[in-house]
């Protein structure tokens, strides 16, 4: 009883908002979001230990660095995927104002994706993997994740087709995003003996998942969030959504060319990849405009909506600076020739993957898991502090990586200094990165705690039984 009291919620219950939640799919989406946030908390802790090991190599560690890195990369791709699945179910029902085709399927899909994702992490911890960066787990495990995406695609398409006259652009955009997630993972469930095909299909997940499929699901989520919370009128939001979706697909598909520069593709991809990458930046500009409109709105009523917006705003900021502008810089073939695969790439990867995608998924997860409650003023301030710590940690970490990357490029690639000598020079910057990582981890744990409290407070308010 005492234990129960210790963990019991002290925030305010927002009964009107609790009443609004009536769809079974929304209850199921909470499982996805809760799991995503928990995996995110785990990722920072594992990553901080890895960053420390790079500076103090003799540190005792149960898992060798290469497997720790593989788990870190698997987490980087899979927790945003799991959170996105929950967000898509939640916001599709909110947008269409009706139940999804099969909540039962959504529940089965949850267990599938969790089983196979945990399978990837645990087999990697046991040092079983295939050495294919980002998709280092054994291929059969990705088959399971792919089946889960097939179920999601089927469920969402059937949901839309149930009432064809009421298909909205936001719901359609999110469904297309999930279908792309499935189609792009599909070729990665088998192995190719041709190294060029192998590398190219890998980038369909590393690049196309992030810059096309997740771009669509996030745009749909943001649009629905703005509409359902009354921050922007539906007509205003829908006007740009289709155009943004088309640009994300065209820009994403051909922009992948910037990953084909040095893996054996014809030289025409140097031109195609760099020019079309410019198109990839346009949807981001549209997203910024949309968020600006929401922020200018006087209708931001509650601390819950404000905290969601702080997270979204962080995502938009890193999307412009870390993903788009830094990405464009790296795309110029004459620059990429020198910077390819250095710590500059790692700086961009953190700013883009967590900065833009991670923050957007956390915004959705927080919004979903807190539905039915309002944070107390203390809780809200704690949430804002967490966002500040996450942003400061990320910026310190990535700036240190960028400086290290420029030095690495200059000393190693231009002056031709010995690799190990260069590693020694980079050590102070990697220590600053570890410090940034520690600040980031604090922010992560604080935010996860706030989300946990919100989840706990609203647990008994979900009405439907599955
Ligand atoms: C949310 C959007 C984005 C995400 C999540 C993202 C993520 C990533 C990641 C994880 C990598 C590392 C891949 C590896 O280790 O092999 C990478 C590399 C790269 N990204 Fe992005 N990116 C985004 C947007 C962009 C944009 C808009 C551009 C260009 C306009 C871009 C250009 C590049 C380039 C050129 C590389 C390769 C760097 C190298 O050769 O080492 N990225 N990106
Ligand atoms: C406490 C925070 C974090 C720390 C200390 C950290 C540390 C690391 C380390 C040590 C590596 C190995 C290669 C390198 O030295 O750069 C790495 C790579 C990577 N991390 Fe993180 N990480 C953190 C958070 C995240 C998050 C939240 C994400 C995304 C959701 C992420 C995505 C990546 C990616 C994509 C790479 C591969 C970069 C590349 O080499 O192309 N990291 N990180």
Coordinates of C-alpha atoms and ligand atoms in Angstrom, one line a residue:
X1 CA 0.0 0.0 0.0
X2 CA 2.8 2.3 1.0
X3 CA 4.6 1.5 -2.3
X4 CA 1.4 2.3 -4.2
X5 CA 1.1 5.6 -2.5
X6 CA 4.7 6.5 -3.3
X7 CA 4.1 6.0 -7.0
X8 CA 0.6 7.4 -7.0
X9 CA 0.0 10.4 -9.2
X10 CA -0.3 13.9 -7.7
X11 CA -1.1 15.7 -10.9
X12 CA -4.6 16.9 -12.0
X13 CA -7.0 14.6 -13.8
X14 CA -8.5 16.2 -16.8
X15 CA -11.9 14.4 -16.9
X16 CA -13.2 16.0 -20.1
X17 CA -10.2 14.8 -22.0
X18 CA -10.4 11.4 -20.4
X19 CA -14.0 11.1 -21.6
X20 CA -12.9 11.9 -25.1
X21 CA -10.8 8.7 -25.3
X22 CA -13.0 5.9 -26.3
X23 CA -11.3 3.9 -29.0
X24 CA -9.8 0.6 -28.3
X25 CA -7.0 1.4 -30.8
X26 CA -6.0 4.4 -28.6
X27 CA -5.7 2.1 -25.6
X28 CA -3.5 -0.2 -27.6
X29 CA -1.4 2.7 -28.9
X30 CA -0.4 3.4 -25.3
X31 CA 1.5 0.1 -25.1
X32 CA 3.5 1.0 -28.1
X33 CA 4.3 4.4 -26.8
X34 CA 5.2 3.2 -23.3
X35 CA 7.6 0.6 -24.8
X36 CA 9.2 3.1 -27.1
X37 CA 9.9 5.6 -24.2
X38 CA 11.3 2.7 -22.1
X39 CA 13.6 1.6 -24.9
X40 CA 14.7 5.2 -25.3
X41 CA 15.6 5.4 -21.6
X42 CA 17.7 2.3 -22.0
X43 CA 19.4 3.6 -25.1
X44 CA 20.9 6.6 -23.4
X45 CA 22.3 4.6 -20.6
X46 CA 23.9 2.0 -23.0
X47 CA 25.2 4.8 -25.2
X48 CA 26.8 6.8 -22.4
X49 CA 28.7 3.7 -21.3
X50 CA 29.8 3.3 -25.0
X51 CA 30.9 6.9 -25.2
X52 CA 32.9 6.5 -22.0
X53 CA 34.6 3.4 -23.3
X54 CA 35.8 5.3 -26.4
X55 CA 37.7 7.6 -24.0
X56 CA 38.7 5.0 -21.4
X57 CA 39.2 1.8 -23.4
X58 CA 40.2 -0.4 -20.5
X59 CA 36.9 0.2 -18.7
X60 CA 35.4 -3.2 -17.7
X61 CA 32.4 -3.9 -19.9
X62 CA 30.1 -7.0 -20.2
X63 CA 29.6 -6.4 -24.0
X64 CA 32.4 -5.6 -26.5
X65 CA 32.2 -2.1 -28.0
X66 CA 31.2 -3.3 -31.5
X67 CA 28.2 -5.2 -30.1
X68 CA 27.3 -2.3 -27.8
X69 CA 27.3 0.0 -30.9
X70 CA 25.2 -2.5 -32.8
X71 CA 22.6 -2.6 -30.0
X72 CA 22.7 1.3 -29.9
X73 CA 22.0 1.5 -33.6
X74 CA 19.3 -1.2 -33.4
X75 CA 17.6 0.8 -30.6
X76 CA 18.1 4.1 -32.7
X77 CA 16.0 2.6 -35.5
X78 CA 13.5 0.4 -33.5
X79 CA 12.2 2.6 -30.7
X80 CA 11.1 5.3 -33.1
X81 CA 9.5 2.6 -35.2
X82 CA 7.5 1.2 -32.2
X83 CA 6.5 4.7 -31.0
X84 CA 5.5 5.6 -34.6
X85 CA 3.2 2.5 -34.8
X86 CA 1.4 3.7 -31.6
X87 CA 1.2 7.2 -32.9
X88 CA -0.3 6.2 -36.2
X89 CA -3.0 4.1 -34.6
X90 CA -3.8 6.8 -32.1
X91 CA -3.9 9.7 -34.5
X92 CA -5.7 7.8 -37.2
X93 CA -8.6 7.1 -34.9
X94 CA -8.5 10.7 -33.6
X95 CA -8.5 12.0 -37.2
X96 CA -11.2 9.7 -38.5
X97 CA -13.2 9.8 -35.3
X98 CA -13.8 6.0 -35.5
X99 CA -12.3 2.7 -34.5
X100 CA -9.6 1.1 -36.6
X101 CA -10.5 -2.0 -38.7
X102 CA -9.1 -4.6 -36.2
X103 CA -7.9 -3.6 -32.7
X104 CA -7.1 -7.3 -32.2
X105 CA -4.7 -7.3 -35.1
X106 CA -3.1 -4.1 -33.6
X107 CA -2.6 -6.0 -30.4
X108 CA -1.0 -9.0 -32.0
X109 CA 1.2 -6.7 -34.0
X110 CA 2.4 -5.1 -30.8
X111 CA 3.5 -8.5 -29.4
X112 CA 5.2 -9.4 -32.7
X113 CA 7.2 -6.2 -33.0
X114 CA 8.2 -6.3 -29.3
X115 CA 9.2 -10.0 -29.4
X116 CA 11.4 -9.6 -32.5
X117 CA 12.9 -6.3 -31.5
X118 CA 13.8 -7.7 -28.1
X119 CA 15.2 -10.7 -30.0
X120 CA 17.5 -8.3 -31.9
X121 CA 18.8 -6.6 -28.8
X122 CA 19.3 -9.8 -26.8
X123 CA 21.0 -11.8 -29.6
X124 CA 23.3 -8.9 -30.2
X125 CA 24.1 -8.8 -26.4
X126 CA 25.0 -12.6 -26.8
X127 CA 27.3 -11.5 -29.6
X128 CA 25.2 -13.1 -32.4
X129 CA 24.9 -10.7 -35.3
X130 CA 25.6 -10.3 -39.0
X131 CA 27.9 -7.2 -39.1
X132 CA 25.5 -5.3 -41.4
X133 CA 25.5 -1.8 -39.9
X134 CA 22.2 -0.6 -38.5
X135 CA 20.6 -4.0 -39.3
X136 CA 23.1 -6.1 -37.3
X137 CA 20.6 -8.6 -35.9
X138 CA 20.1 -12.0 -37.6
X139 CA 17.9 -11.6 -40.7
X140 CA 15.0 -13.9 -39.5
X141 CA 14.3 -11.3 -36.7
X142 CA 13.7 -8.6 -39.3
X143 CA 11.2 -11.0 -41.0
X144 CA 9.2 -10.8 -37.8
X145 CA 9.3 -7.0 -37.7
X146 CA 8.3 -7.0 -41.4
X147 CA 5.3 -9.2 -40.7
X148 CA 4.3 -6.8 -38.0
X149 CA 4.5 -3.9 -40.5
X150 CA 2.4 -6.0 -43.0
X151 CA -0.3 -6.4 -40.4
X152 CA -0.2 -2.7 -39.7
X153 CA -0.4 -1.8 -43.4
X154 CA -3.4 -4.2 -43.9
X155 CA -5.2 -2.9 -40.8
X156 CA -4.7 0.8 -41.8
X157 CA -5.8 0.3 -45.4
X158 CA -8.9 -1.6 -44.3
X159 CA -9.6 1.1 -41.8
X160 CA -9.5 3.7 -44.6
X161 CA -11.6 1.6 -47.0
X162 CA -14.3 1.0 -44.4
X163 CA -15.6 4.5 -45.1
X164 CA -14.1 5.7 -48.4
X165 CA -15.9 9.1 -48.3
X166 CA -14.2 10.1 -45.1
X167 CA -10.6 9.5 -45.9
X168 CA -8.6 12.5 -44.8
X169 CA -5.2 13.6 -46.1
X170 CA -3.6 13.2 -42.6
X171 CA -4.9 9.6 -42.2
X172 CA -3.9 8.7 -45.8
X173 CA -0.4 10.2 -45.3
X174 CA 0.2 8.2 -42.2
X175 CA -1.0 5.0 -43.8
X176 CA 1.2 5.5 -46.9
X177 CA 4.1 6.1 -44.5
X178 CA 3.6 2.8 -42.8
X179 CA 3.3 1.0 -46.1
X180 CA 6.6 2.4 -47.2
X181 CA 8.2 1.3 -43.9
X182 CA 7.1 -2.2 -44.7
X183 CA 8.1 -2.2 -48.4
X184 CA 11.6 -0.8 -47.6
X185 CA 12.3 -3.3 -44.9
X186 CA 11.1 -6.2 -47.0
X187 CA 14.3 -6.6 -49.2
X188 CA 16.3 -6.4 -46.0
X189 CA 14.8 -9.7 -44.7
X190 CA 16.9 -11.6 -47.2
X191 CA 20.7 -11.5 -47.8
X192 CA 22.4 -10.5 -51.1
X193 CA 25.7 -11.9 -52.2
X194 CA 26.2 -8.8 -54.4
X195 CA 27.8 -6.1 -52.0
X196 CA 26.4 -3.2 -54.0
X197 CA 22.8 -4.5 -53.8
X198 CA 23.4 -5.3 -50.1
X199 CA 24.6 -1.7 -49.3
X200 CA 21.9 -0.1 -51.4
X201 CA 19.0 -2.0 -49.7
X202 CA 20.5 -1.2 -46.3
X203 CA 20.2 2.5 -47.1
X204 CA 16.6 2.0 -48.0
X205 CA 16.1 1.6 -44.2
X206 CA 18.8 4.0 -43.0
X207 CA 17.9 6.8 -45.4
X208 CA 14.4 6.1 -46.9
X209 CA 12.8 5.1 -43.6
X210 CA 14.0 8.3 -42.0
X211 CA 13.7 10.8 -44.8
X212 CA 10.6 9.5 -46.5
X213 CA 8.5 7.0 -44.5
X214 CA 8.9 8.6 -41.1
X215 CA 8.6 12.0 -42.7
X216 CA 5.1 11.0 -43.9
X217 CA 4.0 9.5 -40.5
X218 CA 5.4 12.5 -38.6
X219 CA 3.7 15.0 -41.0
X220 CA 0.4 13.1 -40.6
X221 CA 0.8 13.1 -36.8
X222 CA 1.7 16.8 -36.6
X223 CA -1.2 17.7 -38.9
X224 CA -3.7 15.7 -36.8
X225 CA -2.3 17.0 -33.5
X226 CA -2.8 20.6 -34.8
X227 CA -6.4 19.8 -36.0
X228 CA -7.6 17.8 -33.0
X229 CA -6.2 20.3 -30.4
X230 CA -7.6 23.2 -32.4
X231 CA -4.2 24.9 -32.9
X232 CA -4.8 25.3 -36.7
X233 CA -7.9 25.0 -38.9
X234 CA -8.3 21.8 -40.9
X235 CA -8.4 23.6 -44.3
X236 CA -5.1 25.4 -43.5
X237 CA -3.4 22.1 -42.5
X238 CA -4.7 20.0 -45.4
X239 CA -3.7 22.6 -48.0
X240 CA 0.0 21.8 -47.7
X241 CA -0.1 18.2 -46.5
X242 CA -0.5 16.5 -49.9
X243 CA 2.2 18.7 -51.5
X244 CA 4.5 18.0 -48.6
X245 CA 3.9 14.2 -48.9
X246 CA 4.6 14.2 -52.6
X247 CA 7.8 16.2 -52.1
X248 CA 8.9 13.9 -49.3
X249 CA 8.4 10.8 -51.5
X250 CA 10.2 12.3 -54.6
X251 CA 13.0 14.0 -52.6
X252 CA 13.4 10.9 -50.4
X253 CA 13.5 8.4 -53.3
X254 CA 16.1 10.2 -55.4
X255 CA 17.9 11.9 -52.6
X256 CA 19.0 8.5 -51.4
X257 CA 21.5 9.0 -54.2
X258 CA 23.8 10.8 -51.7
X259 CA 24.4 7.3 -50.2
X260 CA 25.2 5.8 -53.5
X261 CA 28.3 7.9 -54.2
X262 CA 31.0 5.5 -53.2
X263 CA 29.3 2.0 -53.2
X264 CA 29.7 1.2 -56.9
X265 CA 26.8 3.0 -58.5
X266 CA 27.1 4.8 -61.8
X267 CA 28.6 8.4 -61.5
X268 CA 25.3 9.9 -62.6
X269 CA 24.1 9.4 -58.9
X270 CA 26.7 12.1 -57.9
X271 CA 24.6 14.6 -59.8
X272 CA 21.2 13.1 -59.1
X273 CA 21.9 12.6 -55.4
X274 CA 23.2 16.1 -54.7
X275 CA 20.6 18.0 -56.8
X276 CA 17.5 16.1 -55.6
X277 CA 18.7 16.4 -52.0
X278 CA 17.8 20.0 -52.3
X279 CA 14.1 18.9 -52.8
X280 CA 14.3 17.1 -49.5
X281 CA 14.6 20.4 -47.7
X282 CA 11.4 21.9 -49.1
X283 CA 9.0 19.7 -47.0
X284 CA 11.0 20.7 -43.9
X285 CA 10.3 24.4 -44.7
X286 CA 6.6 23.5 -45.0
X287 CA 6.7 21.8 -41.6
X288 CA 8.3 24.9 -40.1
X289 CA 5.6 27.1 -41.5
X290 CA 2.9 24.8 -40.1
X291 CA 4.5 24.7 -36.6
X292 CA 5.0 28.5 -36.6
X293 CA 1.3 28.9 -37.3
X294 CA 0.4 26.6 -34.4
X295 CA 2.7 28.5 -32.1
X296 CA 1.3 31.8 -33.0
X297 CA -2.1 30.5 -32.2
X298 CA -3.6 31.9 -29.0
X299 CA -5.4 28.6 -28.4
X300 CA -2.6 26.8 -26.6
X301 CA -4.6 26.1 -23.5
X302 CA -2.9 23.6 -21.3
X303 CA 0.5 22.7 -20.0
X304 CA 0.2 19.3 -21.7
X305 CA -0.2 20.9 -25.1
X306 CA 2.7 23.3 -24.3
X307 CA 5.0 20.5 -23.4
X308 CA 4.1 18.6 -26.5
X309 CA 4.8 21.8 -28.5
X310 CA 8.2 22.2 -26.8
X311 CA 9.2 18.7 -27.9
X312 CA 7.8 19.4 -31.5
X313 CA 9.7 22.7 -31.7
X314 CA 12.9 21.0 -30.7
X315 CA 12.3 18.5 -33.5
X316 CA 11.7 21.2 -36.1
X317 CA 14.8 23.1 -34.9
X318 CA 17.1 20.1 -35.4
X319 CA 15.3 19.1 -38.6
X320 CA 16.4 22.5 -40.1
X321 CA 19.9 22.8 -38.7
X322 CA 21.2 19.2 -38.1
X323 CA 19.3 17.2 -40.7
X324 CA 18.7 19.6 -43.6
X325 CA 21.5 22.2 -43.6
X326 CA 24.2 19.9 -42.3
X327 CA 22.9 17.1 -44.5
X328 CA 23.0 19.4 -47.6
X329 CA 26.6 20.3 -46.7
X330 CA 27.6 16.7 -46.6
X331 CA 25.8 16.0 -49.8
X332 CA 28.2 18.1 -52.0
X333 CA 30.3 15.3 -53.6
X334 CA 33.6 17.3 -53.3
X335 CA 33.0 17.7 -49.6
X336 CA 31.6 14.2 -49.1
X337 CA 34.7 12.7 -50.7
X338 CA 36.7 13.9 -47.6
X339 CA 34.1 13.8 -44.8
X340 CA 32.5 10.5 -45.6
X341 CA 32.2 8.2 -42.6
X342 CA 34.0 10.6 -40.2
X343 CA 32.7 12.0 -36.9
X344 CA 31.0 14.7 -39.0
X345 CA 28.6 11.9 -40.2
X346 CA 28.1 10.8 -36.6
X347 CA 27.3 14.5 -35.6
X348 CA 24.7 14.7 -38.4
X349 CA 23.3 11.2 -37.5
X350 CA 22.6 12.2 -33.9
X351 CA 21.2 15.6 -34.8
X352 CA 19.0 14.2 -37.5
X353 CA 17.9 10.8 -36.1
X354 CA 17.3 11.9 -32.5
X355 CA 17.0 15.6 -33.0
X356 CA 14.3 15.6 -35.7
X357 CA 12.7 12.1 -35.6
X358 CA 13.3 11.2 -31.9
X359 CA 11.9 14.4 -30.6
X360 CA 8.8 14.1 -32.8
X361 CA 8.1 10.6 -31.6
X362 CA 8.6 11.6 -28.0
X363 CA 6.1 14.5 -28.5
X364 CA 3.5 12.0 -29.9
X365 CA 4.2 9.5 -27.1
X366 CA 4.0 12.1 -24.4
X367 CA 0.7 13.4 -25.8
X368 CA -0.8 9.9 -26.0
X369 CA 0.4 8.7 -22.6
X370 CA -0.8 11.8 -20.9
X371 CA -4.2 11.9 -22.4
X372 CA -6.7 12.4 -19.6
X373 CA -4.4 14.3 -17.2
X374 CA -2.7 17.6 -16.9
X375 CA 0.7 17.9 -15.4
X376 CA 1.0 20.0 -12.2
X377 CA 3.0 23.2 -12.5
X378 CA 6.0 21.3 -10.9
X379 CA 5.5 18.4 -13.4
X380 CA 5.4 20.8 -16.3
X381 CA 8.5 22.6 -15.2
X382 CA 10.2 19.2 -14.8
X383 CA 9.2 18.4 -18.4
X384 CA 10.6 21.7 -19.7
X385 CA 13.8 21.1 -17.8
X386 CA 14.1 17.7 -19.4
X387 CA 13.6 19.2 -22.9
X388 CA 16.3 21.8 -22.1
X389 CA 18.7 19.0 -20.8
X390 CA 18.1 16.9 -23.9
X391 CA 18.7 19.8 -26.3
X392 CA 21.8 21.0 -24.4
X393 CA 23.2 17.5 -24.2
X394 CA 22.5 16.8 -27.9
X395 CA 24.1 20.1 -29.0
X396 CA 27.2 19.7 -26.8
X397 CA 27.5 16.1 -28.0
X398 CA 27.1 16.9 -31.7
X399 CA 29.2 20.0 -31.7
X400 CA 32.1 18.0 -30.1
X401 CA 31.6 15.3 -32.8
X402 CA 31.6 17.9 -35.6
X403 CA 34.8 19.5 -34.3
X404 CA 36.4 16.0 -34.0
X405 CA 35.1 15.2 -37.5
X406 CA 36.6 18.3 -39.1
X407 CA 40.0 17.6 -37.4
X408 CA 39.8 13.9 -38.4
X409 CA 39.1 15.0 -42.0
X410 CA 42.0 17.5 -42.0
X411 CA 44.7 15.4 -40.3
X412 CA 43.7 12.0 -41.6
X413 CA 42.2 12.5 -45.1
X414 CA 44.0 15.7 -46.2
X415 CA 47.4 15.6 -44.4
X416 CA 47.5 11.8 -44.4
X417 CA 48.5 11.4 -40.8
X418 CA 48.6 8.0 -39.1
X419 CA 45.1 6.8 -38.1
X420 CA 46.0 6.1 -34.5
X421 CA 47.9 9.4 -34.1
X422 CA 44.7 11.2 -35.2
X423 CA 42.6 9.1 -32.7
X424 CA 44.8 10.4 -30.0
X425 CA 44.4 14.0 -31.0
X426 CA 40.6 13.6 -31.0
X427 CA 40.4 12.3 -27.4
X428 CA 39.5 15.6 -25.7
X429 CA 36.6 16.1 -28.1
X430 CA 35.3 12.6 -27.5
X431 CA 35.5 13.3 -23.8
X432 CA 33.3 16.4 -24.3
X433 CA 31.0 14.2 -26.3
X434 CA 30.8 11.8 -23.3
X435 CA 29.9 14.8 -21.1
X436 CA 27.2 15.9 -23.5
X437 CA 25.9 12.3 -23.5
X438 CA 25.7 12.4 -19.7
X439 CA 23.6 15.6 -19.8
X440 CA 21.5 14.1 -22.5
X441 CA 21.0 10.9 -20.4
X442 CA 19.8 13.1 -17.4
X443 CA 17.3 14.8 -19.7
X444 CA 16.2 11.4 -21.0
X445 CA 15.6 9.9 -17.6
X446 CA 13.8 13.0 -16.3
X447 CA 11.5 13.1 -19.4
X448 CA 10.9 9.3 -19.2
X449 CA 10.0 9.7 -15.5
X450 CA 7.5 12.5 -16.3
X451 CA 5.9 10.4 -19.0
X452 CA 5.8 7.4 -16.7
X453 CA 4.0 9.5 -14.1
X454 CA 1.5 10.7 -16.8
X455 CA 1.0 7.1 -17.9
X456 CA 0.4 6.0 -14.3
X457 CA -2.1 8.7 -13.7
X458 CA -4.2 7.9 -16.7
X459 CA -4.0 4.1 -16.6
X460 CA -7.4 3.6 -14.9
X461 CA -9.1 6.1 -17.1
X462 CA -9.1 4.0 -20.2
X463 CA -12.6 2.7 -20.5
X464 CA -12.8 0.1 -23.3
X465 CA -11.9 -3.5 -22.6
X466 CA -10.0 -5.4 -25.3
Ligands
LIG1 C1 15.3 13.5 -40.6 C2 16.1 13.5 -41.6 C3 17.4 12.7 -41.7 C4 17.9 11.7 -40.9 C5 17.1 11.0 -39.8 C6 19.2 11.4 -41.4 C7 20.0 10.4 -40.9 C8 21.3 10.0 -41.3 C9 22.1 9.0 -40.8 C10 21.7 8.1 -39.6 C11 23.2 9.0 -41.5 C12 24.4 8.1 -41.2 C13 24.5 6.9 -42.2 C14 25.7 6.1 -42.0 O1 26.2 6.0 -40.9 O2 26.1 5.5 -43.1 C15 23.1 10.0 -42.5 C16 24.1 10.3 -43.5 C17 24.0 11.2 -44.4 N1 22.9 12.1 -44.6 FE1 21.3 12.2 -43.5 N2 19.5 12.2 -42.4 C18 18.5 13.1 -42.6 C19 18.4 14.1 -43.5 C20 19.3 14.4 -44.4 C21 19.2 15.4 -45.5 C22 17.9 16.2 -45.7 C23 20.3 15.3 -46.2 C24 20.7 16.1 -47.4 C25 20.0 17.1 -47.9 C26 21.2 14.3 -45.7 C27 22.4 13.9 -46.2 C28 23.2 12.9 -45.7 C29 24.5 12.5 -46.2 C30 25.1 13.1 -47.5 C31 25.0 11.4 -45.5 C32 26.2 10.6 -45.7 C33 27.4 11.2 -44.9 C34 28.6 10.3 -45.2 O3 28.9 10.2 -46.4 O4 29.3 9.9 -44.3 N3 20.6 13.7 -44.6 N4 21.9 10.6 -42.4
LIG2 C1 23.5 9.6 -24.4 C2 23.3 9.9 -25.6 C3 24.1 9.2 -26.7 C4 25.5 8.9 -26.7 C5 26.5 9.1 -25.6 C6 25.7 8.2 -28.0 C7 26.9 7.7 -28.3 C8 27.2 7.0 -29.5 C9 28.5 6.3 -29.8 C10 29.6 6.2 -28.9 C11 28.4 5.9 -31.1 C12 29.4 5.1 -31.8 C13 30.1 5.8 -32.9 C14 30.6 7.2 -32.5 O1 31.6 7.3 -31.8 O2 30.0 8.1 -33.0 C15 27.1 6.3 -31.6 C16 26.6 6.1 -32.9 C17 25.4 6.4 -33.3 N1 24.3 6.9 -32.5 FE1 24.4 7.5 -30.6 N2 24.6 8.2 -28.7 C18 23.6 8.8 -28.0 C19 22.2 8.9 -28.3 C20 21.7 8.5 -29.5 C21 20.3 8.6 -29.9 C22 19.2 9.1 -29.0 C23 20.3 8.2 -31.2 C24 19.0 8.1 -32.1 C25 17.8 7.8 -31.7 C26 21.6 7.9 -31.7 C27 21.9 7.4 -32.9 C28 23.2 7.0 -33.3 C29 23.6 6.7 -34.7 C30 22.6 6.7 -35.9 C31 24.9 6.4 -34.7 C32 25.8 5.9 -35.9 C33 26.5 7.2 -36.4 C34 27.5 6.9 -37.5 O3 28.6 6.5 -37.2 O4 27.1 7.0 -38.6 N3 22.5 8.0 -30.6 N4 26.4 7.0 -30.6

